PDB file of C-alpha atoms in Angstrom:
ATOM      1  CA  MET A   1      64.445 121.690 132.927  1.00 46.00           C
ATOM      2  CA  SER A   2      67.548 119.998 134.968  1.00 40.00           C
ATOM      3  CA  GLU A   3      70.881 121.653 135.800  1.00 41.00           C
ATOM      4  CA  THR A   4      71.986 119.032 134.507  1.00 38.00           C
ATOM      5  CA  SER A   5      72.068 119.526 130.749  1.00 36.00           C
ATOM      6  CA  THR A   6      72.028 116.167 127.967  1.00 37.00           C
ATOM      7  CA  GLN A   7      72.988 119.310 125.102  1.00 41.00           C
ATOM      8  CA  SER A   8      77.064 119.499 124.565  1.00 37.00           C
ATOM      9  CA  SER A   9      79.144 121.946 124.474  1.00 39.00           C
ATOM     10  CA  PRO A  10      81.998 122.527 121.828  1.00 43.00           C
ATOM     11  CA  GLU A  11      84.440 122.100 124.561  1.00 46.00           C
ATOM     12  CA  ALA A  12      83.026 118.439 125.420  1.00 44.00           C
ATOM     13  CA  GLU A  13      82.863 117.452 121.609  1.00 50.00           C
ATOM     14  CA  THR A  14      86.876 117.889 121.319  1.00 56.00           C
ATOM     15  CA  GLN A  15      87.997 116.723 125.007  1.00 63.00           C
ATOM     16  CA  PRO A  16      89.117 112.884 123.916  1.00 63.00           C
ATOM     17  CA  ALA A  17      87.701 110.237 126.464  1.00 63.00           C
ATOM     18  CA  PRO A  18      90.181 108.474 128.412  1.00 61.00           C
ATOM     19  CA  ALA A  19      92.466 106.187 127.651  1.00 64.00           C
ATOM     20  CA  MET A  20      91.404 102.242 128.280  1.00 60.00           C
ATOM     21  CA  ASP A  21      94.310 100.108 129.303  1.00 56.00           C
ATOM     22  CA  PRO A  22      94.163  97.723 126.387  1.00 51.00           C
ATOM     23  CA  THR A  23      94.900  94.568 128.256  1.00 48.00           C
ATOM     24  CA  MET A  24      91.582  95.046 127.980  1.00 47.00           C
ATOM     25  CA  ALA A  25      88.866  93.875 125.516  1.00 48.00           C
ATOM     26  CA  GLY A  26      91.537  93.061 122.972  1.00 69.00           C
ATOM     27  CA  GLY A  27      92.158  96.681 122.767  1.00 86.00           C
ATOM     28  CA  LEU A  28      95.851  97.951 120.636  1.00 91.00           C
ATOM     29  CA  THR A  29      99.114  98.162 121.501  1.00 93.00           C
ATOM     30  CA  LEU A  30     102.373  99.423 120.959  1.00 95.00           C
ATOM     31  CA  THR A  31     105.744  97.575 121.404  1.00 96.00           C
ATOM     32  CA  PRO A  32     108.518  99.530 123.202  1.00 97.00           C
ATOM     33  CA  VAL A  33     110.547 100.026 120.575  1.00 97.00           C
ATOM     34  CA  ALA A  34     107.216 101.005 118.278  1.00 97.00           C
ATOM     35  CA  ALA A  35     105.848 103.307 120.714  1.00 97.00           C
ATOM     36  CA  GLU A  36     110.146 105.279 121.471  1.00 97.00           C
ATOM     37  CA  LYS A  37     110.440 104.951 117.014  1.00 97.00           C
ATOM     38  CA  VAL A  38     106.574 106.982 117.781  1.00 97.00           C
ATOM     39  CA  MET A  39     107.896 109.468 119.745  1.00 97.00           C
ATOM     40  CA  GLU A  40     111.226 109.887 117.606  1.00 97.00           C
ATOM     41  CA  ILE A  41     108.951 110.781 114.737  1.00 97.00           C
ATOM     42  CA  ARG A  42     106.794 113.166 116.986  1.00 97.00           C
ATOM     43  CA  LYS A  43     109.623 115.008 117.860  1.00 97.00           C
ATOM     44  CA  ALA A  44     111.528 114.851 114.384  1.00 97.00           C
ATOM     45  CA  GLU A  45     108.208 116.491 112.876  1.00 97.00           C
ATOM     46  CA  ASP A  46     107.550 118.644 115.248  1.00 97.00           C
ATOM     47  CA  ILE A  47     103.745 116.990 116.547  1.00 96.00           C
ATOM     48  CA  GLU A  48     101.605 119.284 118.889  1.00 94.00           C
ATOM     49  CA  ASP A  49     101.106 117.096 121.682  1.00 92.00           C
ATOM     50  CA  SER A  50      97.130 117.001 121.569  1.00 93.00           C
ATOM     51  CA  TYR A  51      97.917 114.974 118.204  1.00 97.00           C
ATOM     52  CA  SER A  52      97.216 111.032 119.368  1.00 96.00           C
ATOM     53  CA  LEU A  53      98.591 108.487 116.505  1.00 97.00           C
ATOM     54  CA  ARG A  54      95.703 107.939 114.221  1.00 97.00           C
ATOM     55  CA  VAL A  55      94.887 103.366 113.567  1.00 96.00           C
ATOM     56  CA  LYS A  56      92.444 103.189 110.518  1.00 95.00           C
ATOM     57  CA  VAL A  57      91.870 100.500 108.271  1.00 92.00           C
ATOM     58  CA  MET A  58      90.852 101.244 104.886  1.00 89.00           C
ATOM     59  CA  GLY A  59      89.712  99.723 101.798  1.00 83.00           C
ATOM     60  CA  GLY A  60      92.616  98.931  99.006  1.00 74.00           C
ATOM     61  CA  GLY A  61      95.636  97.419  98.415  1.00 66.00           C
ATOM     62  CA  CYS A  62      96.766  93.698  97.597  1.00 67.00           C
ATOM     63  CA  ALA A  63      94.385  91.740 100.109  1.00 60.00           C
ATOM     64  CA  GLY A  64      91.631  93.550 100.878  1.00 76.00           C
ATOM     65  CA  PHE A  65      92.784  96.124 103.676  1.00 83.00           C
ATOM     66  CA  GLN A  66      95.694  98.419 104.462  1.00 89.00           C
ATOM     67  CA  TYR A  67      96.833  99.808 107.538  1.00 89.00           C
ATOM     68  CA  ASP A  68      97.410 103.474 107.733  1.00 92.00           C
ATOM     69  CA  LEU A  69      98.861 105.786 110.817  1.00 95.00           C
ATOM     70  CA  PHE A  70      99.098 109.001 111.472  1.00 97.00           C
ATOM     71  CA  PHE A  71      98.662 111.519 113.545  1.00 97.00           C
ATOM     72  CA  ASP A  72      95.492 113.532 114.158  1.00 97.00           C
ATOM     73  CA  GLU A  73      93.031 115.217 117.193  1.00 96.00           C
ATOM     74  CA  TYR A  74      90.572 112.446 118.746  1.00 94.00           C
ATOM     75  CA  ALA A  75      86.974 112.085 117.169  1.00 94.00           C
ATOM     76  CA  GLU A  76      84.149 111.552 119.609  1.00 94.00           C
ATOM     77  CA  GLY A  77      83.671 107.705 119.776  1.00 94.00           C
ATOM     78  CA  ASP A  78      87.488 106.964 119.271  1.00 95.00           C
ATOM     79  CA  ASN A  79      88.377 104.627 121.177  1.00 94.00           C
ATOM     80  CA  VAL A  80      91.442 106.209 123.035  1.00 93.00           C
ATOM     81  CA  PHE A  81      94.692 103.820 124.551  1.00 93.00           C
ATOM     82  CA  GLU A  82      97.152 104.912 126.328  1.00 93.00           C
ATOM     83  CA  VAL A  83     101.265 102.227 125.932  1.00 93.00           C
ATOM     84  CA  HIS A  84     104.193 103.345 126.836  1.00 94.00           C
ATOM     85  CA  GLY A  85     103.279 106.854 126.733  1.00 94.00           C
ATOM     86  CA  VAL A  86     101.750 107.018 123.253  1.00 96.00           C
ATOM     87  CA  LYS A  87      97.871 107.975 123.106  1.00 95.00           C
ATOM     88  CA  LEU A  88      96.296 105.702 120.107  1.00 95.00           C
ATOM     89  CA  VAL A  89      92.766 106.799 119.119  1.00 96.00           C
ATOM     90  CA  CYS A  90      91.269 104.244 116.370  1.00 95.00           C
ATOM     91  CA  ASP A  91      87.638 105.055 114.632  1.00 96.00           C
ATOM     92  CA  GLN A  92      85.157 102.317 115.952  1.00 94.00           C
ATOM     93  CA  MET A  93      84.971 100.408 111.986  1.00 93.00           C
ATOM     94  CA  SER A  94      88.868  99.816 111.953  1.00 94.00           C
ATOM     95  CA  PHE A  95      89.239  99.102 115.649  1.00 94.00           C
ATOM     96  CA  MET A  96      86.124  96.416 114.324  1.00 91.00           C
ATOM     97  CA  TYR A  97      89.762  95.052 112.513  1.00 89.00           C
ATOM     98  CA  LEU A  98      91.623  95.364 114.925  1.00 92.00           C
ATOM     99  CA  MET A  99      90.887  94.023 118.198  1.00 92.00           C
ATOM    100  CA  GLY A 100      93.693  92.540 119.739  1.00 93.00           C
ATOM    101  CA  THR A 101      96.527  93.807 117.128  1.00 93.00           C
ATOM    102  CA  GLU A 102     100.651  94.534 118.499  1.00 94.00           C
ATOM    103  CA  ILE A 103     102.059  97.443 116.422  1.00 94.00           C
ATOM    104  CA  ASP A 104     105.994  96.718 116.405  1.00 95.00           C
ATOM    105  CA  TYR A 105     108.892  98.784 114.635  1.00 95.00           C
ATOM    106  CA  VAL A 106     111.343  96.970 113.023  1.00 93.00           C
ATOM    107  CA  GLU A 107     114.064  97.244 110.648  1.00 91.00           C
ATOM    108  CA  GLY A 108     116.065  94.522 108.557  1.00 87.00           C
ATOM    109  CA  LEU A 109     117.991  93.931 104.902  1.00 85.00           C
ATOM    110  CA  GLN A 110     114.099  94.936 103.643  1.00 80.00           C
ATOM    111  CA  GLY A 111     113.430  98.526 104.735  1.00 85.00           C
ATOM    112  CA  ALA A 112     112.055  99.565 107.893  1.00 90.00           C
ATOM    113  CA  GLY A 113     108.670 100.119 109.569  1.00 91.00           C
ATOM    114  CA  PHE A 114     105.548  99.493 111.134  1.00 92.00           C
ATOM    115  CA  LYS A 115     104.882  96.012 111.558  1.00 90.00           C
ATOM    116  CA  PHE A 116     101.228  94.487 113.130  1.00 90.00           C
ATOM    117  CA  GLY A 117     100.617  91.492 114.770  1.00 90.00           C
ATOM    118  CA  ASN A 118      96.765  91.382 113.965  1.00 87.00           C
ATOM    119  CA  PRO A 119      94.790  88.082 114.693  1.00 88.00           C
ATOM    120  CA  ASN A 120      91.703  89.124 112.888  1.00 84.00           C
ATOM    121  CA  THR A 121      93.735  88.566 109.066  1.00 80.00           C
ATOM    122  CA  THR A 122      92.757  85.635 107.306  1.00 72.00           C
ATOM    123  CA  GLY A 123      95.582  86.824 105.057  1.00 63.00           C
ATOM    124  CA  SER A 124      97.961  89.176 104.236  1.00 64.00           C
ATOM    125  CA  CYS A 125     100.135  89.893 100.463  1.00 59.00           C
ATOM    126  CA  GLY A 126     103.741  89.783  99.749  1.00 56.00           C
ATOM    127  CA  CYS A 127     104.583  93.129 100.817  1.00 54.00           C
ATOM    128  CA  GLY A 128     102.602  93.155 104.397  1.00 55.00           C
ATOM    129  CA  SER A 129     101.034  96.735 104.105  1.00 58.00           C
ATOM    130  CA  SER A 130      97.411  95.078 103.378  1.00 56.00           C
ATOM    131  CA  PHE A 131      95.914  91.952 104.714  1.00 54.00           C
ATOM    132  CA  SER A 132      92.067  89.679 104.635  1.00 53.00           C
ATOM    133  CA  VAL A 133      89.342  89.672 107.118  1.00 54.00           C
TER     134      VAL A 133
END
């Protein structure tokens, strides 16, 4: 047996992959305003630095799919991006629907929230939180 082992240790499985450049291969990006809001939420809710912002697509919503954002740990196989000091993680299935998406944070008369500029959608509902592909 060679000195190089193909088995992974428990420590190796929890180590995040190196962050990819979000401008390459249609990665996920955050606007500076959205990044600032994420950092503000992290601080206000005392979220550990080891947690990244998970960007996920789930079935449901008025138009078929909906976005989900939450702080989570890296999972093996995740795509990892670092944008404006915020580490984003995204599973492979969600990333198929999110390639090239820019996440912004907007405030307006109808409230405030994260807005997804997703070039892969073919339609969205009036509430803006679900989409179709």
